[in-house]
CSV table of C-alpha atoms and ligand atoms in Angstrom, one decimal:
chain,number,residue,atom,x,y,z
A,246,UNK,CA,11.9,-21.4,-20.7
A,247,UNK,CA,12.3,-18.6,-23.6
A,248,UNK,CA,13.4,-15.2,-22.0
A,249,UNK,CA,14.4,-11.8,-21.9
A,250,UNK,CA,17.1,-10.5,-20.0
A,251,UNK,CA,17.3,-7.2,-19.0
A,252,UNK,CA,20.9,-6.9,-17.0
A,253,UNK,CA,23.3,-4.6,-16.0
A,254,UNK,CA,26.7,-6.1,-16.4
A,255,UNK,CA,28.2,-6.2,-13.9
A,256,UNK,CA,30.3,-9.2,-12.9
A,257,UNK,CA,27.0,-11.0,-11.0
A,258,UNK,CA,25.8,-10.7,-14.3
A,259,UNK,CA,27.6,-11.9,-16.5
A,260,UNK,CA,28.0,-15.0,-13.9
A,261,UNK,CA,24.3,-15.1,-14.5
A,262,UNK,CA,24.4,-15.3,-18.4
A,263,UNK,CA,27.2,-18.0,-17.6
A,264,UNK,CA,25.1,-19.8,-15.6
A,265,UNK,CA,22.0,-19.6,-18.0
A,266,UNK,CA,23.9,-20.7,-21.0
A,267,UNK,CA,24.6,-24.3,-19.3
A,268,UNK,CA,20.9,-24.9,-18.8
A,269,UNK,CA,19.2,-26.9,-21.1
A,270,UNK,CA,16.0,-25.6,-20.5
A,271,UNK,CA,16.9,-22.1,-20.7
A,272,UNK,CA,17.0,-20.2,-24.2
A,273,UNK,CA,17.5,-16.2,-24.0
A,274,UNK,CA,16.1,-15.1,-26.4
A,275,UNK,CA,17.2,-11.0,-26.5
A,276,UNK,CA,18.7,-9.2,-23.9
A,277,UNK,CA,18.8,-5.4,-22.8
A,278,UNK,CA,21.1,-3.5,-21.0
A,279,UNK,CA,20.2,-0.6,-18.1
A,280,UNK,CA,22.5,1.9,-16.4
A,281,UNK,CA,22.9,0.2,-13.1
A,282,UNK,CA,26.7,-1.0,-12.2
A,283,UNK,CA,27.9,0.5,-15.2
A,284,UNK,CA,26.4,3.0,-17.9
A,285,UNK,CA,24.0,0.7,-20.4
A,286,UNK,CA,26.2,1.4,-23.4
A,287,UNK,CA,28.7,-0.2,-21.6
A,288,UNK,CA,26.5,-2.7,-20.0
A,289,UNK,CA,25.5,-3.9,-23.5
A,290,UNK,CA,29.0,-4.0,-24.8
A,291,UNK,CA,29.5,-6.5,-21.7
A,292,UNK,CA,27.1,-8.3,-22.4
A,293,UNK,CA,27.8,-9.0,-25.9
A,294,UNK,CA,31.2,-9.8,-24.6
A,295,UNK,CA,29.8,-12.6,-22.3
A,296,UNK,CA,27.0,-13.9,-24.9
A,297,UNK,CA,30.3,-14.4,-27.4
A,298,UNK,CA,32.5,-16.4,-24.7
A,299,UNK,CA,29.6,-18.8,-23.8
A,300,UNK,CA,28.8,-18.8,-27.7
A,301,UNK,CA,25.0,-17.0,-27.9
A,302,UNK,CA,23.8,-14.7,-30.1
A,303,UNK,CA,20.8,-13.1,-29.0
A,304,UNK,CA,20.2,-9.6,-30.4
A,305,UNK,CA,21.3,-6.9,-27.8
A,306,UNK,CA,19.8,-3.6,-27.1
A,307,UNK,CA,21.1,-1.0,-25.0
A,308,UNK,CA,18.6,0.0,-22.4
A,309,UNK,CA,17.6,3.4,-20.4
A,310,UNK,CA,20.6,5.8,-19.8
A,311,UNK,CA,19.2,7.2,-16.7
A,312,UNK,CA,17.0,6.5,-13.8
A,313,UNK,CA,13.1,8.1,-14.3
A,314,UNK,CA,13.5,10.5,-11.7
A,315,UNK,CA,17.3,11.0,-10.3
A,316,UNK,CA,21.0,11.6,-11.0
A,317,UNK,CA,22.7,8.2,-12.9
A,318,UNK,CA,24.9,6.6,-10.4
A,319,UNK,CA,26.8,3.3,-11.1
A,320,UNK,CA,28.7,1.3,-9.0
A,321,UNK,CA,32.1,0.8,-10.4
A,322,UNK,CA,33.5,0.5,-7.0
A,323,UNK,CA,32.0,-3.2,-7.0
A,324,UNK,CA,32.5,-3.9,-10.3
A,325,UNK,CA,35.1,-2.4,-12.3
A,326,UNK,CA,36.0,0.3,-14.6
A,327,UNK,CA,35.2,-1.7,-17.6
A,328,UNK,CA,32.0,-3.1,-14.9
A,329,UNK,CA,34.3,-7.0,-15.4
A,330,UNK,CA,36.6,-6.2,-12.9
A,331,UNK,CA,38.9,-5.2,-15.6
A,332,UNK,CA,39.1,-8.0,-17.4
A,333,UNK,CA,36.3,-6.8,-20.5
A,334,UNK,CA,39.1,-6.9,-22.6
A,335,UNK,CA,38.8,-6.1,-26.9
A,336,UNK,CA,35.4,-4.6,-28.3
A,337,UNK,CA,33.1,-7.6,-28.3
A,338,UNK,CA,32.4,-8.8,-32.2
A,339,UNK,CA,28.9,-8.8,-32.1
A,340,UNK,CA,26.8,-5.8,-32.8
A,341,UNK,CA,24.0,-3.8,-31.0
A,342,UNK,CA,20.9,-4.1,-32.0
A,343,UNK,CA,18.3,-1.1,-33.3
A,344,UNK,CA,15.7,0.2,-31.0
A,345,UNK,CA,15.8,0.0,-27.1
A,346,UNK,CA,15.6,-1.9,-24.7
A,347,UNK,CA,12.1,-1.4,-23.5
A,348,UNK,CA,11.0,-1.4,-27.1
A,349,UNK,CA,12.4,-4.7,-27.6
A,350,UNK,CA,10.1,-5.8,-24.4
A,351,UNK,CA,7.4,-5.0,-25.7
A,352,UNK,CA,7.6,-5.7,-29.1
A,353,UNK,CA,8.8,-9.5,-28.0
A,354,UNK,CA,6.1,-9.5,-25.8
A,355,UNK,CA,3.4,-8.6,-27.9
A,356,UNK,CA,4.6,-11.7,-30.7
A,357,UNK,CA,4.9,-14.0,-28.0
A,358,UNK,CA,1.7,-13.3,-25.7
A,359,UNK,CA,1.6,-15.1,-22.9
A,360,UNK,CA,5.3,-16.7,-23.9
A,361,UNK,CA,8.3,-14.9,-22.4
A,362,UNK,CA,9.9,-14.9,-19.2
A,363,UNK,CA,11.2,-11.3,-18.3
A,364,UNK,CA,14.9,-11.9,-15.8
A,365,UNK,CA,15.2,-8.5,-14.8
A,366,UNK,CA,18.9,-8.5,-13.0
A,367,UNK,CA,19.5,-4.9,-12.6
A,368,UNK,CA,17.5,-1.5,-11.9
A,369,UNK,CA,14.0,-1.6,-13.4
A,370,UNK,CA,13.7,1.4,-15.5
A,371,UNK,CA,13.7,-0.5,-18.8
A,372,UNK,CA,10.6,-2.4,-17.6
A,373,UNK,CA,9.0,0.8,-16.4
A,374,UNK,CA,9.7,2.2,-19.8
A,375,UNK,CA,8.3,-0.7,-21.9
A,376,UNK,CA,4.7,-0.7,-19.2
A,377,UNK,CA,4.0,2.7,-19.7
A,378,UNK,CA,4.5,2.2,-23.4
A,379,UNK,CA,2.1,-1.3,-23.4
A,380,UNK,CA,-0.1,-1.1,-20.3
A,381,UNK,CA,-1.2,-4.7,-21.3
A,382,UNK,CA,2.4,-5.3,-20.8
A,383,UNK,CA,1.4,-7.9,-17.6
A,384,UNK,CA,-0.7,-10.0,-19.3
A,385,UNK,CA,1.4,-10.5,-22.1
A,386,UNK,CA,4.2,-12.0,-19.9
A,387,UNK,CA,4.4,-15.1,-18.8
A,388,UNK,CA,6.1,-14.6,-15.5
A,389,UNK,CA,8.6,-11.9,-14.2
A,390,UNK,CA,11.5,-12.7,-11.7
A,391,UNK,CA,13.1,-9.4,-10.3
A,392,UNK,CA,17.0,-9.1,-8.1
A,393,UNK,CA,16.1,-6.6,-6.6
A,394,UNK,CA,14.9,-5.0,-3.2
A,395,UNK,CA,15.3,-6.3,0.5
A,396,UNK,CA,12.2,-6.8,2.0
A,397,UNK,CA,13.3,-8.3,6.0
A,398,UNK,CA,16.5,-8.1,5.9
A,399,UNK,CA,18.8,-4.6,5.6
A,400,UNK,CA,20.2,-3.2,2.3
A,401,UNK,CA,23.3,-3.0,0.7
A,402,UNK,CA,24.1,0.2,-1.1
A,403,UNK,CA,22.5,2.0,2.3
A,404,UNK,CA,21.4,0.4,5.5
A,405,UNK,CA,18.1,0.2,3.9
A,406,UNK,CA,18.0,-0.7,0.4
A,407,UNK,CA,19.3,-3.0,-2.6
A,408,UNK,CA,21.4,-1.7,-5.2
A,409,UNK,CA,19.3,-2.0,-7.9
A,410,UNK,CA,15.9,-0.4,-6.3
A,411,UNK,CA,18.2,2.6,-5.3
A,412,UNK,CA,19.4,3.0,-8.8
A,413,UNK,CA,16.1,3.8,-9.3
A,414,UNK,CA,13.2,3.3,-7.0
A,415,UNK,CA,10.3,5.0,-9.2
A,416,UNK,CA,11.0,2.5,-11.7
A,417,UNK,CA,11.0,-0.1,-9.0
A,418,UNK,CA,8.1,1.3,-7.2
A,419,UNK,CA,5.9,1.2,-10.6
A,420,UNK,CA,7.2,-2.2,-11.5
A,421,UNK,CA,6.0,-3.5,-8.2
A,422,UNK,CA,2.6,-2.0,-8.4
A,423,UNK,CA,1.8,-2.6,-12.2
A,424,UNK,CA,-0.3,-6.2,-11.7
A,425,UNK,CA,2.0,-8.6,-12.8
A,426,UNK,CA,0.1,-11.4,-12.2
A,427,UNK,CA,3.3,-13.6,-11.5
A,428,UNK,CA,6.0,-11.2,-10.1
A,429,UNK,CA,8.9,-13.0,-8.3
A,430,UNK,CA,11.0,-10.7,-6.0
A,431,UNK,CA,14.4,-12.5,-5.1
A,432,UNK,CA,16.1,-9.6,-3.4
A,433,UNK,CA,18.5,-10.0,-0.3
A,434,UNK,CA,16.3,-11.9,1.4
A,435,UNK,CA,17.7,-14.6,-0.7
A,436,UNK,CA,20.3,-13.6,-2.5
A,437,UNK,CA,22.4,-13.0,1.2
A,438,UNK,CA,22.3,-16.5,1.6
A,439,UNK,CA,24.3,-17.3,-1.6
A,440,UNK,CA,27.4,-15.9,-0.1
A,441,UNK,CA,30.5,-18.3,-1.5
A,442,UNK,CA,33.8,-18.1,0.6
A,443,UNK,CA,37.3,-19.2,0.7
A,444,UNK,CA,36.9,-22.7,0.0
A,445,UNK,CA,33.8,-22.5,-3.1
A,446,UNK,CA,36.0,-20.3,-4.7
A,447,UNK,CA,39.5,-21.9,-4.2
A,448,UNK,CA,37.7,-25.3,-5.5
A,449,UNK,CA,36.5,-23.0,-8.4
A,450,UNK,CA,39.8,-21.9,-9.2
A,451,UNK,CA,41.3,-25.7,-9.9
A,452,UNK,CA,38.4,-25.8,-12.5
A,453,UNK,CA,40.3,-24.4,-16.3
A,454,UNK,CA,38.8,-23.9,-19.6
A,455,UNK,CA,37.7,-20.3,-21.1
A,456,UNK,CA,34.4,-20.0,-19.0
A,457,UNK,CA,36.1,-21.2,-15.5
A,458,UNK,CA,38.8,-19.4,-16.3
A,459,UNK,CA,36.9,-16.0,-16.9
A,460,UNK,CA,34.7,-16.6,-13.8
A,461,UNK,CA,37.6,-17.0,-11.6
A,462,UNK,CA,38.7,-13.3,-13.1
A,463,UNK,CA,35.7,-11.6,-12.5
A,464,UNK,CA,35.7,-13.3,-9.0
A,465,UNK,CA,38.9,-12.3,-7.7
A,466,UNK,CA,38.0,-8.5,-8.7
A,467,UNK,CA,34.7,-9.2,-7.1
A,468,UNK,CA,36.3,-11.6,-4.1
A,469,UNK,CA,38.2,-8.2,-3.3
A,470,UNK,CA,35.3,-6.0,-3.0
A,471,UNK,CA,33.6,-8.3,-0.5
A,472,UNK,CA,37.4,-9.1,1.6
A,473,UNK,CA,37.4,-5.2,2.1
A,474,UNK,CA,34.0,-5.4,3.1
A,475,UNK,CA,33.9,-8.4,5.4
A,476,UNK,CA,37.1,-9.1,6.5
A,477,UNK,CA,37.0,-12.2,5.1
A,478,UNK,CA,37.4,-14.1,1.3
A,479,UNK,CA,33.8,-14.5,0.1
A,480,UNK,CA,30.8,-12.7,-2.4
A,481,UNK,CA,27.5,-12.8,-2.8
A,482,UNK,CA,25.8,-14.5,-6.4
A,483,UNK,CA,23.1,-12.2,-6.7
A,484,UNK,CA,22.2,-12.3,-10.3
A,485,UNK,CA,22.9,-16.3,-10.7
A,486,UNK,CA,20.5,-17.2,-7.9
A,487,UNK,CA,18.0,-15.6,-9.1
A,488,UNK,CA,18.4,-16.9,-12.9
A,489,UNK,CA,18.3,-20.4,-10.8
A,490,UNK,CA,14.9,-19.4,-9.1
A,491,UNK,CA,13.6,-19.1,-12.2
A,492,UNK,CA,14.0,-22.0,-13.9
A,493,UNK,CA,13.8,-23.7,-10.6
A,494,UNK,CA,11.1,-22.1,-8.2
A,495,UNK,CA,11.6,-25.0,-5.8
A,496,UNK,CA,15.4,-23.8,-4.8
A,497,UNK,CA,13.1,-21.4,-2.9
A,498,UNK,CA,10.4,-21.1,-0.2
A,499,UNK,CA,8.3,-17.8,-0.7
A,500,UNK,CA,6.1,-15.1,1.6
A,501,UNK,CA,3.4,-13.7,-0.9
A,502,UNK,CA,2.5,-9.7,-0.2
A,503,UNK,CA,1.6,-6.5,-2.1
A,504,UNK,CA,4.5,-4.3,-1.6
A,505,UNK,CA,5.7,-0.8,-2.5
A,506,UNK,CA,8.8,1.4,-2.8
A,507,UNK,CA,10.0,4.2,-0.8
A,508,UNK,CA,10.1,7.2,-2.6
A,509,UNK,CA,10.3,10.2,-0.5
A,510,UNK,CA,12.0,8.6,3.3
A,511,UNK,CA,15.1,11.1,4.3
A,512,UNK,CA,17.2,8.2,4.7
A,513,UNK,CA,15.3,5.2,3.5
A,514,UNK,CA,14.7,6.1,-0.5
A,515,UNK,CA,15.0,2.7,-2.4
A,516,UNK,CA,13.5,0.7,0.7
A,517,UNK,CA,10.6,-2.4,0.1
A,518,UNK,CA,7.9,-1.1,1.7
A,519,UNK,CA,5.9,-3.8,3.6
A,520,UNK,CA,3.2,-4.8,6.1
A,521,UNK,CA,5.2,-7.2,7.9
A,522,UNK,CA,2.1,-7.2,10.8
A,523,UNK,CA,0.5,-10.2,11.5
A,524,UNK,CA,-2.8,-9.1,12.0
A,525,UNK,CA,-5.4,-8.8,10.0
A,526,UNK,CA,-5.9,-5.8,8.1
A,527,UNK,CA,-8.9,-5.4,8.3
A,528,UNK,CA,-9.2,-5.3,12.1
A,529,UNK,CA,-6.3,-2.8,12.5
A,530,UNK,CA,-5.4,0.5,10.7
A,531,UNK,CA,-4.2,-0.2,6.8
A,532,UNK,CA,-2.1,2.4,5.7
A,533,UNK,CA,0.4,0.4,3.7
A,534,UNK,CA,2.4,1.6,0.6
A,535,UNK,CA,1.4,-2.3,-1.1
A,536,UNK,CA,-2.6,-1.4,-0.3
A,537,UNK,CA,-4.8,-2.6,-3.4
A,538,UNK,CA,-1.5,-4.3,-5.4
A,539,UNK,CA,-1.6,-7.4,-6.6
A,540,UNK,CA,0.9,-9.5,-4.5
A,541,UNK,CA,3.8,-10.1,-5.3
A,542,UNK,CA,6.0,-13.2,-4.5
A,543,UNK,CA,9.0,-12.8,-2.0
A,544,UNK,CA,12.3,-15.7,-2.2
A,545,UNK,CA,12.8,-16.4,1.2
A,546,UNK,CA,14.8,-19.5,2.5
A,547,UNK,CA,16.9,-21.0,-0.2
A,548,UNK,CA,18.6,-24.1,-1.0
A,549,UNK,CA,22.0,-23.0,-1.2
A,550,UNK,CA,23.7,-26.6,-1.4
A,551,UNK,CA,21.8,-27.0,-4.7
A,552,UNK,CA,22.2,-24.2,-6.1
A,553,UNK,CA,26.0,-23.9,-5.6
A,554,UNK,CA,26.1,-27.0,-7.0
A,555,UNK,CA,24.2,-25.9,-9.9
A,556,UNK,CA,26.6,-22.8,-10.2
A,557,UNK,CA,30.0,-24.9,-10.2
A,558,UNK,CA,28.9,-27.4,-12.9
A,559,UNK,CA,27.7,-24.5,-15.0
A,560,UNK,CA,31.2,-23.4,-14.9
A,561,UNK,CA,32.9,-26.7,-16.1
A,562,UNK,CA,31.5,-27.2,-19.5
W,800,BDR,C1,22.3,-6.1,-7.3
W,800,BDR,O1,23.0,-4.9,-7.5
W,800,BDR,C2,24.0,-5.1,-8.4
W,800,BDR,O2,25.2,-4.5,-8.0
W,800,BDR,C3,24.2,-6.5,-8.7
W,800,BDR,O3,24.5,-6.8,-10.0
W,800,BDR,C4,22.9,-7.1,-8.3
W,800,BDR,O4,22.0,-7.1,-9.4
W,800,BDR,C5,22.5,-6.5,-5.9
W,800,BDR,O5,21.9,-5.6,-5.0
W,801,CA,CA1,22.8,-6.7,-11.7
């Protein structure tokens, strides 16, 4: 599978380009940064940081600076100052690539029609930018898989919504309704389940060598964040399990539906919007921010077994 990765780094992330590096069948082949859990300048510098440790070389671009239509707000308070739970360390030795982000997208997308996978890990202005710039930009995909959103299950960032729909939920909102004909939505629905605790990431902390030994880093900043949170030694592997859903759609089952953002809700901007009814539309009244959208497919239960598995072993090489 040849892809793009659009990220936001973030430790998740830059478990996720660890994880994707280990895969055989997995080749990135550019990535782009987006404001998100850190500014994007600094989000690319990450992730040129990461790329380096695992040994890949993809050109990087940094992505939007801001949201479409609100304030920038990162998350440091997860992450880190330096968004690696302060362990970024030196400037990374590779260099930025020209151009942005959502240029790259398109630009990759057009030479490859019908090619690339987009792994979109972090809010979704970048590949709002680059459909508005290339409306044909959903035909010239081969497949999109989005972290984002929380369709049955409550948010994170607010009772309601995911961090990276709330970073920006026009983007999100667009993304979702622009016709991707193969749009994969692993938001908390599944990523909740890949919560690790005490005993995933002591075992994980036997394992040496300079990618275990980063991870475990990056953990025990991120480890923290969680303890505070739940009272107990755990986190969740957002980004990673859905890089694994990718390459893998089996580690998932899936609930197909057109769904929309919440844009204007008091207290519920960011949310999925959803008909969650099981009656038939047609009988019954049909207002319903997904009305007319081509559906989109939602992670549901996951194989968490395998994938942690898949997660450790990525880790060890
Ligand atoms: C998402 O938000 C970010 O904090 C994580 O990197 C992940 O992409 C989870 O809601
Ligand atoms: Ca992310």
């Amino acid at each position: 599978m040849r892809i793009i990765l659009d990220t936001d780094p973030g430790v998740d992330d830059a478990l996720a380009i660890m994880y994707l590096a280990a895969q055989e069948d997995a080749e990135i082949v550019a990535v782009g940064s987006v404001h998100g859990n850190v500014p994007a300048p600094l989000g690319a510098l990450n992730a040129l940081r990461v790329l380096d440790l695992v040994g890949l070389d993809p050109p990087v671009t940094v992505g939007a600076a801001k949201p479409l239509a609100q304030p920038l707000q990162t998350a440091e308070f997860v992450h880190g100052d330096d968004g690696l739970g302060g362990h970024a360390g030196p400037p990374p030795r590779g260099s930025l690539a020209p151009g942005s982000a959502a240029e790259q997208i398109v630009r990759l997308a057009r030479a490859n029609p019908g090619e690339l996978t987009l792994l979109a890990l972090g809010p979704l202005t970048n590949v709002a930018l680059a459909v508005l710039l290339e409306p044909d930009l959903p035909d010239l995909l081969r497949s999109v898989v989005v972290m984002g959103g929380a369709v049955t299950v409550p948010g994170n960032i607010t009772p309601y919504a995911d961090a990276n729909f709330y970073h920006d939920p026009e983007a999100a909102d667009l993304v979702l309704g622009a016709g991707f004909p193969e749009l994969v939505l692993v938001g908390l629905d599944a990523t909740e389940q890949a919560r690790v605790g005490a005993d995933w990431l002591n075992a994980l902390s036997e394992l040496s060598g300079p990618r275990a030994d980063f991870a475990n880093k990056l953990l025990d900043h991120y480890g923290q964040f969680y303890s505070t949170m739940f009272g107990e030694h755990s986190c969740t592997l957002h980004d990673p399990l859905a890089a694994a859903i990718m390459l893998d759609s089996k580690l998932a089952g899936y609930r197909t539906m057109p769904l929309g953002v919440e844009l204007t809700g008091t207290h519920t901007r960011g949310q999925v919007v959803s008909d969650l009814r099981s009656i038939s539309s047609d009988a019954y009244i049909s207002t319903n921010a997904g009305a007319g959208r081509v559906p989109i497919k939602v992670a549901e239960k996951v194989d968490v077994p395998t994938f942690l598995d898949q997660m450790f072993n990525s880790l060890k090489s």
